[in-house]
CSV table of C-alpha atoms and ligand atoms in Angstrom, one decimal:
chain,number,residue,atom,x,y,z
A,14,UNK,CA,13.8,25.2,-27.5
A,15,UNK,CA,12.6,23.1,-24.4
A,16,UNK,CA,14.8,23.0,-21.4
A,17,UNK,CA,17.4,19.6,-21.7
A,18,UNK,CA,15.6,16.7,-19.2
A,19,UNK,CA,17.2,16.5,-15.8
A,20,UNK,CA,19.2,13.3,-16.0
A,21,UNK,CA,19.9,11.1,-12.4
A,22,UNK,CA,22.4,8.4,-12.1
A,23,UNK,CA,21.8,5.6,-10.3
A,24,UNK,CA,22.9,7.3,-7.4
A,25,UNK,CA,20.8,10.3,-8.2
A,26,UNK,CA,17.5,8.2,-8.8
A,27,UNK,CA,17.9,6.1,-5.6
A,28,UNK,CA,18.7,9.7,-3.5
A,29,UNK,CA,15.4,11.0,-5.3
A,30,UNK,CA,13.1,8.4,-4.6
A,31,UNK,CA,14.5,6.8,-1.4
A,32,UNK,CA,14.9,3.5,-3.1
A,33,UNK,CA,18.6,1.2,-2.5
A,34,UNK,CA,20.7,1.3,-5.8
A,35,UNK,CA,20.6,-2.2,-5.5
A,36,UNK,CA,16.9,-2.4,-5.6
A,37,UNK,CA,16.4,-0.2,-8.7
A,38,UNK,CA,19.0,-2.7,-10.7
A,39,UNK,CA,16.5,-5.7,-9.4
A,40,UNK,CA,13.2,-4.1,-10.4
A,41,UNK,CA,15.3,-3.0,-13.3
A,42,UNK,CA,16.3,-6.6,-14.2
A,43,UNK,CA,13.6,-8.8,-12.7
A,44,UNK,CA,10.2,-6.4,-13.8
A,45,UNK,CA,11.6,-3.7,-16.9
A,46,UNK,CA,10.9,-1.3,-14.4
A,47,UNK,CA,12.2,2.7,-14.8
A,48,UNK,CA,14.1,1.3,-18.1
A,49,UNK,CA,17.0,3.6,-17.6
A,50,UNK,CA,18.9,4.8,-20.9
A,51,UNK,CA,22.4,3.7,-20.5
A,52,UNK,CA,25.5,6.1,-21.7
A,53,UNK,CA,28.2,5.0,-24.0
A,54,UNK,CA,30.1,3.8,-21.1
A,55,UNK,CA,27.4,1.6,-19.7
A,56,UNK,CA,25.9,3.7,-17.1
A,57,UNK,CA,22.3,4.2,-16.3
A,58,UNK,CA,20.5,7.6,-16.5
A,59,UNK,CA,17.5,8.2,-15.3
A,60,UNK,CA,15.3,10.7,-16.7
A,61,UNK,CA,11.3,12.2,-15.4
A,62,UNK,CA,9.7,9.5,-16.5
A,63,UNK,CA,12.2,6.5,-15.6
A,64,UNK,CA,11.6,8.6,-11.5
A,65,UNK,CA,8.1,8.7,-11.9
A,66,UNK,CA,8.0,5.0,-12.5
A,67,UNK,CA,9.7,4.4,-9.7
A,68,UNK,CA,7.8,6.3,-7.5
A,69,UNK,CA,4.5,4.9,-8.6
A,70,UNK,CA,6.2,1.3,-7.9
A,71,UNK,CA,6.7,2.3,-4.6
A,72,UNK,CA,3.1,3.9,-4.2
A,73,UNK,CA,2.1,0.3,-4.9
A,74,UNK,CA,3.8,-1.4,-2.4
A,75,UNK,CA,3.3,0.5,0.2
A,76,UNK,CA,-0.9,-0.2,-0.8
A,77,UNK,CA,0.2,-3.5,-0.1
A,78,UNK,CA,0.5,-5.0,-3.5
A,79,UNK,CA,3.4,-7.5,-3.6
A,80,UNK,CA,6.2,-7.1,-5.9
A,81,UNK,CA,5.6,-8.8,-9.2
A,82,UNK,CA,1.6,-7.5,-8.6
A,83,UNK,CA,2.7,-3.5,-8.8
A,84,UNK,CA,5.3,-4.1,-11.0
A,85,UNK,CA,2.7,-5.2,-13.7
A,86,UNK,CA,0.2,-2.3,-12.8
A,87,UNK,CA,3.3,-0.1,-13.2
A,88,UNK,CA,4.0,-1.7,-16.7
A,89,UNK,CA,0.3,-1.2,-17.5
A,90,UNK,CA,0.7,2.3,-16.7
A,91,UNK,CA,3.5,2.7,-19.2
A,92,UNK,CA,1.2,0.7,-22.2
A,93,UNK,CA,-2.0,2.9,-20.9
A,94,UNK,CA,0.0,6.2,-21.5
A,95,UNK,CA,1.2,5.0,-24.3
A,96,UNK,CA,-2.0,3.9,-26.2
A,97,UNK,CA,-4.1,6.7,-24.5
A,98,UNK,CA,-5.0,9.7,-26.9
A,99,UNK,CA,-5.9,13.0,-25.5
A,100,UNK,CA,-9.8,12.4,-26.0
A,101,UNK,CA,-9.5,9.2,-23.8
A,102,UNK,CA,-7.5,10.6,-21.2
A,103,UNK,CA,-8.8,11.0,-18.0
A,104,UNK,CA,-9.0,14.2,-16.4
A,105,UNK,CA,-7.6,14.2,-13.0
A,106,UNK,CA,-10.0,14.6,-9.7
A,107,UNK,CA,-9.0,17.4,-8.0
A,108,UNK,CA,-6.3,15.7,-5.2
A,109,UNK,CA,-7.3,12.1,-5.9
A,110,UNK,CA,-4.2,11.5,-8.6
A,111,UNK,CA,-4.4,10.3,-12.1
A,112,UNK,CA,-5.0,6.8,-12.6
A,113,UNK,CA,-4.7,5.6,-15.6
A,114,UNK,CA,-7.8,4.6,-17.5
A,115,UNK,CA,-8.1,1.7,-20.3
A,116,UNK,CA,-9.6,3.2,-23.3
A,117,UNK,CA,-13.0,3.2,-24.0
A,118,UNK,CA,-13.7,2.4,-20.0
A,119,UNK,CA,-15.4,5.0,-17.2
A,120,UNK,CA,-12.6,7.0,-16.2
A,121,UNK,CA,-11.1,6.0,-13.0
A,122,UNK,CA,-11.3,9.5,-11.1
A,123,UNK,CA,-14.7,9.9,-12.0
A,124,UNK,CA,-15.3,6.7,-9.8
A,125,UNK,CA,-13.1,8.2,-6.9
A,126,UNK,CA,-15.0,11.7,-7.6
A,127,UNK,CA,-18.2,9.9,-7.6
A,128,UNK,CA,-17.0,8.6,-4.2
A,129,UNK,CA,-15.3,11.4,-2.8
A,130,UNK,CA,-18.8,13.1,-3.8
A,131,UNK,CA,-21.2,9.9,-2.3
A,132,UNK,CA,-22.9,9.9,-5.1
A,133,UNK,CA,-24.1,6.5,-5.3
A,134,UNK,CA,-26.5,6.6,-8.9
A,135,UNK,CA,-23.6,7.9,-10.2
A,136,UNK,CA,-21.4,5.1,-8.9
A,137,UNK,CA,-23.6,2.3,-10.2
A,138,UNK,CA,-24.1,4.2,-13.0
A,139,UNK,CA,-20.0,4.0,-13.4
A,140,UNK,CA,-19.8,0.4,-12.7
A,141,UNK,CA,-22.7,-0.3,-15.1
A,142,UNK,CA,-21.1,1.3,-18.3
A,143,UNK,CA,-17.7,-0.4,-17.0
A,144,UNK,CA,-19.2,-4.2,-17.0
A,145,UNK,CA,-21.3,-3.9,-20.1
A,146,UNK,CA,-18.2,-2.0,-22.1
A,147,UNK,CA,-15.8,-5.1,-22.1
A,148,UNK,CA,-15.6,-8.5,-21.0
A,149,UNK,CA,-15.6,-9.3,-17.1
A,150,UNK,CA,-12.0,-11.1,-17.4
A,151,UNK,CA,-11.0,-7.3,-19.0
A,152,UNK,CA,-13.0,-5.1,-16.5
A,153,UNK,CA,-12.1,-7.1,-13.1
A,154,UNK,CA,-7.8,-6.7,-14.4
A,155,UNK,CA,-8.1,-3.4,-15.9
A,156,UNK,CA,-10.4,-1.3,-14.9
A,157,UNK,CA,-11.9,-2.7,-11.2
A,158,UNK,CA,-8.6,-4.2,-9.1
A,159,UNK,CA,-6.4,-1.0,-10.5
A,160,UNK,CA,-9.3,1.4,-9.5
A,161,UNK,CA,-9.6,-0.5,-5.9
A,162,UNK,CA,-6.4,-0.3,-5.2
A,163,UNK,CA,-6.4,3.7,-6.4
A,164,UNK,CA,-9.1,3.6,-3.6
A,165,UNK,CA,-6.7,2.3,-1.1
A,166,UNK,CA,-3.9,5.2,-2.3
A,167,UNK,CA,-6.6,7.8,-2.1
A,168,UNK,CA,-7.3,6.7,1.4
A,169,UNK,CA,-3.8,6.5,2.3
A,170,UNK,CA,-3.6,9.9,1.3
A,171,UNK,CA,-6.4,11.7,3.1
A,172,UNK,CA,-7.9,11.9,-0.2
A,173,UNK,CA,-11.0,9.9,0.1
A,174,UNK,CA,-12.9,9.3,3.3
A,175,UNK,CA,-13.5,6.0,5.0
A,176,UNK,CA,-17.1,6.5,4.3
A,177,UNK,CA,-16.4,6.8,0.3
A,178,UNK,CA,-14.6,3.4,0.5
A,179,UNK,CA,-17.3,1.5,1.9
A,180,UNK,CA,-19.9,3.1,-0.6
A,181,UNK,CA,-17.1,2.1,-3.6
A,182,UNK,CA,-16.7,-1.5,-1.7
A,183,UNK,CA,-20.4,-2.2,-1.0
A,184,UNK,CA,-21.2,-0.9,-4.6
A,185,UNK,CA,-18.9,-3.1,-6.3
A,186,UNK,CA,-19.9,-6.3,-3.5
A,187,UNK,CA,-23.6,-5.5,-5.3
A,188,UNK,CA,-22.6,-5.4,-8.9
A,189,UNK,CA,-20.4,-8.8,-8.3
A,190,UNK,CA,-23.0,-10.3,-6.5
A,191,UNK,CA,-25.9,-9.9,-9.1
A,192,UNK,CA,-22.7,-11.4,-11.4
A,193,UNK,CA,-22.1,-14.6,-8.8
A,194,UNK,CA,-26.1,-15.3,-9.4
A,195,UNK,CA,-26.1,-15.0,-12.9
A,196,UNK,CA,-23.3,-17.5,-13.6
A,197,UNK,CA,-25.2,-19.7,-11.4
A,198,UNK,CA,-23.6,-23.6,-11.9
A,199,UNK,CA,-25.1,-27.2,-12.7
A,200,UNK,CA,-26.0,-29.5,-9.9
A,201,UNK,CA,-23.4,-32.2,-11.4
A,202,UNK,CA,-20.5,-29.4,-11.7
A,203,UNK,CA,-17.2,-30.3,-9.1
A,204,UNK,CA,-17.8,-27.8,-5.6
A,205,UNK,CA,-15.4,-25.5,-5.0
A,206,UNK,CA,-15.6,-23.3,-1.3
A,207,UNK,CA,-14.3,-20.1,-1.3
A,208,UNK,CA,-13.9,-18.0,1.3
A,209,UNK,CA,-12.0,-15.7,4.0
A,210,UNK,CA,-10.3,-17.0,6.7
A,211,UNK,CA,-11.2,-15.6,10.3
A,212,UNK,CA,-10.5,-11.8,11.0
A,213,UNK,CA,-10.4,-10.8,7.2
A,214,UNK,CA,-12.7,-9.2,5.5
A,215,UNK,CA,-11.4,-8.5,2.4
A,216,UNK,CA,-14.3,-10.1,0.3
A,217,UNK,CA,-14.2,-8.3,-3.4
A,218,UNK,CA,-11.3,-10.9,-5.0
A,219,UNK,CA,-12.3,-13.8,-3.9
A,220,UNK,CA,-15.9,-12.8,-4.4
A,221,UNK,CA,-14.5,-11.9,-8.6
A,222,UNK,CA,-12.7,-15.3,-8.2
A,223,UNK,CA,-15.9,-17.5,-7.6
A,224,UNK,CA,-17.3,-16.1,-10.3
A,225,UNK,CA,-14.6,-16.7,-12.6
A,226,UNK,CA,-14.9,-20.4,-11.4
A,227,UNK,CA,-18.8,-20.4,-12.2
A,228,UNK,CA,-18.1,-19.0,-15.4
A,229,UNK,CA,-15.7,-21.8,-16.7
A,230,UNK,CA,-18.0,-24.3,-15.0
A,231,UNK,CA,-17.1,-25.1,-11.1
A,232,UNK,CA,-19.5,-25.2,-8.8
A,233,UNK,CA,-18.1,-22.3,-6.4
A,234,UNK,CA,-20.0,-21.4,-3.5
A,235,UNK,CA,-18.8,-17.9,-1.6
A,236,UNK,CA,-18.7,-18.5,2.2
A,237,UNK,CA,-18.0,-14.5,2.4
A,238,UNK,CA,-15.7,-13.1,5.0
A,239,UNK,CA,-14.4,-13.8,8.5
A,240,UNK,CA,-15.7,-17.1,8.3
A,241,UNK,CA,-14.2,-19.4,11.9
A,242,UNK,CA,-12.0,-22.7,10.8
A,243,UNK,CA,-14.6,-24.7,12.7
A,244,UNK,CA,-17.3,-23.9,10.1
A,245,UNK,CA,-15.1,-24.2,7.1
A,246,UNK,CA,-14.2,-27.7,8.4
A,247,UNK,CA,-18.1,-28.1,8.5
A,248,UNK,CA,-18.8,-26.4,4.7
A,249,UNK,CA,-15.9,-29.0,3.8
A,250,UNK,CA,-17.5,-32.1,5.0
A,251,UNK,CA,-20.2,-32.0,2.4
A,252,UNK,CA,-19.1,-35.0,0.1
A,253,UNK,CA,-19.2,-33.3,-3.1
A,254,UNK,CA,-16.6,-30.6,-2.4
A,255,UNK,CA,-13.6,-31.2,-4.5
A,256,UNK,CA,-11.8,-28.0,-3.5
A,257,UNK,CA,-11.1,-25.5,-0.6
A,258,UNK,CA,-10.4,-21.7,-1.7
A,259,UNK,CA,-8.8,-19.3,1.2
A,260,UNK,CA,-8.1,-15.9,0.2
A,261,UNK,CA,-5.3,-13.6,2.1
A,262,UNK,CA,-5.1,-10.5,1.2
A,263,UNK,CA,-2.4,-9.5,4.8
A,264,UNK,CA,0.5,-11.5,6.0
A,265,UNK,CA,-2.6,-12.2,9.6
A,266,UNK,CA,-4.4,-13.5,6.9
A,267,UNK,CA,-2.3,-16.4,5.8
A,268,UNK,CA,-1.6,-17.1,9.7
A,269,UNK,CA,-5.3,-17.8,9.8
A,270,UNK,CA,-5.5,-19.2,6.2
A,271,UNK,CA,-2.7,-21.9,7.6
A,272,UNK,CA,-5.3,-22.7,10.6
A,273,UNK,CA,-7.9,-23.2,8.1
A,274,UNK,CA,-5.8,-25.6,6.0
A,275,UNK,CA,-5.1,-27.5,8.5
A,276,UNK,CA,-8.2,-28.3,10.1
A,277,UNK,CA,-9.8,-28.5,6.5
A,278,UNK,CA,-6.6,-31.5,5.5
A,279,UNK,CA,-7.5,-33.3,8.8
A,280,UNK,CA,-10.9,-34.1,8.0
A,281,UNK,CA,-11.1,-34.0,4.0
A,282,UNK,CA,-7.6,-35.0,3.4
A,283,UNK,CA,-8.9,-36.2,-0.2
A,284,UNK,CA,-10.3,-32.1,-1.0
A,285,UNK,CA,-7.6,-29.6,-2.7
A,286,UNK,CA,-6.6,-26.8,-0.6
A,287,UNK,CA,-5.4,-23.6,-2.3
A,288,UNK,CA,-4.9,-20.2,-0.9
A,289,UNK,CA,-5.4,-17.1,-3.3
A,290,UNK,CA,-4.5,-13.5,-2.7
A,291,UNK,CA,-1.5,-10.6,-2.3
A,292,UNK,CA,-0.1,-12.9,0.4
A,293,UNK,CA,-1.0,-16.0,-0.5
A,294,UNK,CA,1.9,-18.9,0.2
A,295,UNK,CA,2.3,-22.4,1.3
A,296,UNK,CA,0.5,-23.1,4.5
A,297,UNK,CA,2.2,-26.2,4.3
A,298,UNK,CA,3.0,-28.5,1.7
A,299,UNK,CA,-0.3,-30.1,0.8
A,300,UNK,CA,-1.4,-26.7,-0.2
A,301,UNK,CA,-1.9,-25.1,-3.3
A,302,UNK,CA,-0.6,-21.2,-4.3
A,303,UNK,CA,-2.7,-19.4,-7.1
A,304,UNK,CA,-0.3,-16.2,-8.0
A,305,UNK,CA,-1.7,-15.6,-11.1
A,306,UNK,CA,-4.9,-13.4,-12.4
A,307,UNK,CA,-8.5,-14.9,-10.4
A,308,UNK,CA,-9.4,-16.1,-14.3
A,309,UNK,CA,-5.7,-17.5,-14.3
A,310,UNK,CA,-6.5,-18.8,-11.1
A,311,UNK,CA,-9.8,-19.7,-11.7
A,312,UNK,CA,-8.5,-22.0,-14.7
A,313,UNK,CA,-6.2,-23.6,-12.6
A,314,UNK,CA,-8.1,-24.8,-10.0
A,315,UNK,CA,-10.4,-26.1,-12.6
A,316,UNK,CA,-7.4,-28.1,-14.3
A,317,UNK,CA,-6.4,-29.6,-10.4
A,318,UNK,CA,-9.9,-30.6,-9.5
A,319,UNK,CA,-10.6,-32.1,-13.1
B,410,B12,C1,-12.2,-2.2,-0.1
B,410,B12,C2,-11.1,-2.3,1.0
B,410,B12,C3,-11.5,-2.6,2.2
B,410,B12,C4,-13.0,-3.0,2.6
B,410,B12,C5,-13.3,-4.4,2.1
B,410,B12,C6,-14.8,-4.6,1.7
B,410,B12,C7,-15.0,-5.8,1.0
B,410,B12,N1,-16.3,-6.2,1.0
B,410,B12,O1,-14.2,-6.5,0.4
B,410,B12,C8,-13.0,-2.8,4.1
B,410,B12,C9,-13.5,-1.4,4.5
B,410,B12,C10,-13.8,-3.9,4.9
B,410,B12,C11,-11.5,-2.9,4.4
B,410,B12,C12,-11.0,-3.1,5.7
B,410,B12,C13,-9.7,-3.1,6.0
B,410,B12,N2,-8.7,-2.8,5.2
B,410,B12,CO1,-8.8,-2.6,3.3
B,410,B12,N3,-8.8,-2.1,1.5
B,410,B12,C14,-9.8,-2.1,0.6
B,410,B12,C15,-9.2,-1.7,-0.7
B,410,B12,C16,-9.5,-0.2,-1.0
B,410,B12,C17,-9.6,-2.6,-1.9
B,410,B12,C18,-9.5,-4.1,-1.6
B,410,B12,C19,-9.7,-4.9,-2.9
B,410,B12,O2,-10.7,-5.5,-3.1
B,410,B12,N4,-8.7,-4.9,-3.7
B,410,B12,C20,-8.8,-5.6,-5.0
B,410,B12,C21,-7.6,-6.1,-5.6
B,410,B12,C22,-7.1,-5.0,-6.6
B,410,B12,O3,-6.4,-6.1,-4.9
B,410,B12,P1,-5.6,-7.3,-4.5
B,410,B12,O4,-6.1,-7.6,-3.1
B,410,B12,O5,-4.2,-6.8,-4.7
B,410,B12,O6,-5.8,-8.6,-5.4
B,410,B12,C23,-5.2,-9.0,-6.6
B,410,B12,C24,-4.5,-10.3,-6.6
B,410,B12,O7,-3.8,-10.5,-5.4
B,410,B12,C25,-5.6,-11.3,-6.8
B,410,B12,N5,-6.3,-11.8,-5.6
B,410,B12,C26,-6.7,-11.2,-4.5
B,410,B12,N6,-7.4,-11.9,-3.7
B,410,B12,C27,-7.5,-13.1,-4.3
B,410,B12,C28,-8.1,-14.3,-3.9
B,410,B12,C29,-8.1,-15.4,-4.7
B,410,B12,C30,-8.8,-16.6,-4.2
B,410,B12,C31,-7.4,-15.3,-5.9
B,410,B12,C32,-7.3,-16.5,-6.7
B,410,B12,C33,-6.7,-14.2,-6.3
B,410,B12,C34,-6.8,-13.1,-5.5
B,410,B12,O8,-6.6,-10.6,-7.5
B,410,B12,C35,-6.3,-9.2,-7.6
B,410,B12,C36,-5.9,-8.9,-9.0
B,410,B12,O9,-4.9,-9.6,-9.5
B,410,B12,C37,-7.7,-2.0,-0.5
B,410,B12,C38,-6.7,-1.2,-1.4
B,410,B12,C39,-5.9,-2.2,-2.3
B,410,B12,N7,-4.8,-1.9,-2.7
B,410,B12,O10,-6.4,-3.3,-2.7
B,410,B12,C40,-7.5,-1.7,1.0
B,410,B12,C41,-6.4,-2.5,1.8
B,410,B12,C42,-6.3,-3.9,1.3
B,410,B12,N8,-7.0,-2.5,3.2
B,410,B12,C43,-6.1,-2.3,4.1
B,410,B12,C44,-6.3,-2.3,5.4
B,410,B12,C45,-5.1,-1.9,6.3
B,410,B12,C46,-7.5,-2.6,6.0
B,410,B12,C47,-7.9,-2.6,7.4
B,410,B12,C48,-6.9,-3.2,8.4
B,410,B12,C49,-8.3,-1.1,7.8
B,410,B12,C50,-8.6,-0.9,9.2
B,410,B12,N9,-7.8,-0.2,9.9
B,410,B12,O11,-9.7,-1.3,9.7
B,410,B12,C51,-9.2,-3.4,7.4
B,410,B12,C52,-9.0,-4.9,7.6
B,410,B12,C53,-10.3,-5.6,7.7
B,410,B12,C54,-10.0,-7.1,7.9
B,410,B12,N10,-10.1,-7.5,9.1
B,410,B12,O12,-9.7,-7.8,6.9
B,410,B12,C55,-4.7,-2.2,3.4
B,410,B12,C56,-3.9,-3.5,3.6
B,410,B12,C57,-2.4,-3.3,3.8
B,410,B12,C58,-1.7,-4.6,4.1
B,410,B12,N11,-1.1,-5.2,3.1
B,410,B12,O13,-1.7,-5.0,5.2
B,410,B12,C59,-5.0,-1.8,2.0
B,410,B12,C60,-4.0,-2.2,0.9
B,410,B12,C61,-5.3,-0.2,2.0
B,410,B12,C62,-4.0,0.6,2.2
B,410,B12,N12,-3.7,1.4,1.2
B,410,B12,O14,-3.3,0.5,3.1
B,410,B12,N13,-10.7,-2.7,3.3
C-alpha cells in the first residue's frame, strides 16, 4: 500500500511555501487556486499537489506576471496535467523544470534545451512545427507566452544563459515578424501605432498584438522598442491614425507609458490611447486598459476605434 499523502493545514501550507494564510484563502477564493479539500469540520487540507500549485503561483509572480495572469497559467497547468497522456508528456530538460506542454505542440524543454544548447536550426525548426501545428491565437496563449516566460524562470534560476535568451527572443522577433508582413493590411483599414514607450524593450507582445490587429483588419504599424515620446507625438500626427497602442511590461514602463499618453492626448486629443501589458493601468483617465489576451485585446481596440 502507498504511504498516506502528507496533509498541511492552512497553517502548514503557508509555513511550507512562505505564503500569508490570508493570501492562500484570496488566491483560494478569487483564482480556484491550490483547491484545498476541506474536513468535516470545515477546515482546509492541503495535500502535494494543492503545495505545488502554490508554489508554481509564486514562481510566477516573482517572473513578474501579475496576479490574475499566473493564476491562469497555474490553472492551465492543472487542465494540461490533466489532459496530458504519457506519450504527450514532455520530458524534462535536465535543470530547466517541466513546463507543461499543450498536446500535440513542440515540447517546451526542448525549446529551452534547444537554447540552453544554441542550437538555432533546431530552434526555428521548433517554432516552425509550433505555428503550423495550431492556430496563431492558440500558439501565442499556449504554447509561445507560457514558454517565454519559462525562459524568464530558467534565467532566474541560473538555468539558461543570457546568451540563450536572446537567441529564444530574436528567433521568436523573426518568426513574428515574417507573421506581421504576411497579415499585411488595406490602405482604407483604421491605423493603429503600437509601440514601446522609452527605456523598454520588451518588443515580443506587442509585436504578437499588432498582428493580431492586422489579422482582424486594423491597420497596425509596430514602432518597435524604446521609441522617445517626441516621435510617438510625431507617428501620431499622421491624420489617419485612429489609435495609439503603448505596451508596459514593468511598473518604469507605465511611468513612461504615462509621458507618452500625455504628449500623444495634447496633440491628437481625437486618437484613442490604450496601454497593453503585465503593468498596464490608467495613465490617466482618457486612457484605455487592455487586460485581456493580445487577440482579446486586439478585438477590443477594433470595437473602440470602429
Ligand atoms: C525576452 C525577454 C527579454 C528580451 C526582450 C527581447 C524582445 N525583443 O522582446 C530582452 C533581453 C531585451 C530583455 C531585457 C530585459 N528584461 Co526581460 N524578459 C524577457 C522574457 C524572457 C520574455 C518576455 C516576453 O516576451 N514575454 C511574453 C509574455 C508571456 O509575457 P507577458 O509580458 O506577461 O505578456 C502577457 C500579457 O501581459 C499580454 N501583453 C503583454 N504585453 C502586451 C502588450 C499589449 C499591447 C497587449 C494588448 C497585451 C500584452 O500578453 C501576454 C500574454 O497574455 C521575460 C520573462 C517573462 N516572464 O515574460 C523577461 C522579463 C520580462 N525581463 C525582465 C527583466 C528584469 C529584464 C531586464 C531589466 C534585464 C536586464 N537586467 O537588463 C531588461 C529590461 C530591458 C528594458 N529596458 O525593457 C523581468 C521583468 C521583471 C519585472 N516585472 O520587472 C522578466 C519577467 C524576467 C525575470 N524572470 O525576471 N528581456
Amino acid at each position: 500500500m502507498p504511504p498516506p499523502e502528507p496533509m498541511l493545514t492552512i497553517q502548514g501550507a503557508s509555513a511550507a511555501t512562505g505564503v500569508p494564510a490570508t493570501t492562500l484563502r484570496a488566491w483560494e477564493n478569487r483564482y480556484g487556486i491550490a483547491r484545498p479539500r476541506r474536513t468535516p469540520s470545515g477546515y482546509r487540507v492541503y495535500d502535494e499537489e494543492s503545495i505545488a500549485e502554490i508554489h508554481r503561483m509564486v514562481e510566477y509572480l516573482s517572473a513578474g506576471a501579475a496576479t490574475r495572469l499566473a493564476a491562469d497559467a497555474v490553472i492551465r497547468t492543472r487542465a494540461d496535467a490533466a489532459s496530458a497522456t504519457p506519450a504527450s508528456a514532455p520530458t524534462p530538460a535536465p535543470g530547466l523544470g517541466a513546463p507543461p506542454t499543450p498536446s500535440g505542440m513542440p515540447a517546451i524543454p526542448d525549446l529551452l534545451t534547444a537554447a540552453r544548447e544554441l542550437d538555432e536550426p533546431r530552434l526555428a525548426a521548433i517554432l516552425d512545427v509550433a505555428f503550423s501545428t495550431a492556430s496563431f491565437d492558440f500558439v501565442l496563449d499556449r504554447w509561445l507566452f507560457p514558454a517565454l516566460r519559462e525562459v524568464g524562470l530558467a534565467w532566474e534560476r541560473g538555468a539558461l544563459d543570457i546568451s540563450a535568451e536572446h537567441l529564444v527572443s530574436a528567433a521568436v522577433m523573426r518568426r513574428l515578424s515574417a507573421l506581421y508582413d504576411a497579415a499585411g493590411f488595406a490602405p482604407s483599414a483604421r491605423r493603429v501605432l503600437v509601440g514601446l514607450p522609452p527605456g523598454s524593450e520588451h518588443e515580443i507582445p506587442p509585436l504578437a498584438f499588432a498582428i493580431a490587429a492586422r489579422r482582424i483588419g486594423l491597420g497596425a504599424v509596430h514602432l518597435g522598442p524604446n521609441l522617445p515620446v517626441d516621435s510617438w507625438v510625431t507617428a501620431a500626427r499622421s491624420p489617419e491614425v485612429r489609435a495609439v497602442v503603448v505596451s508596459v511590461r514593468t511598473h518604469d514602463d507605465l511611468d513612461a507609458a504615462g509621458a507618452v499618453a500625455r504628449a500623444v492626448g495634447k496633440a491628437r486629443p481625437d486618437v484613442r490611447i490604450a496601454i497593453g501589458g503585465p503593468a498596464a493601468g490608467p495613465v490617466d483617465k482618457h486612457t484605455v486598459t487592455l487586460a485581456g489576451t493580445v487577440p482579446e485585446s486586439a478585438q477590443l481596440l477594433a470595437d473602440l476605434v470602429r
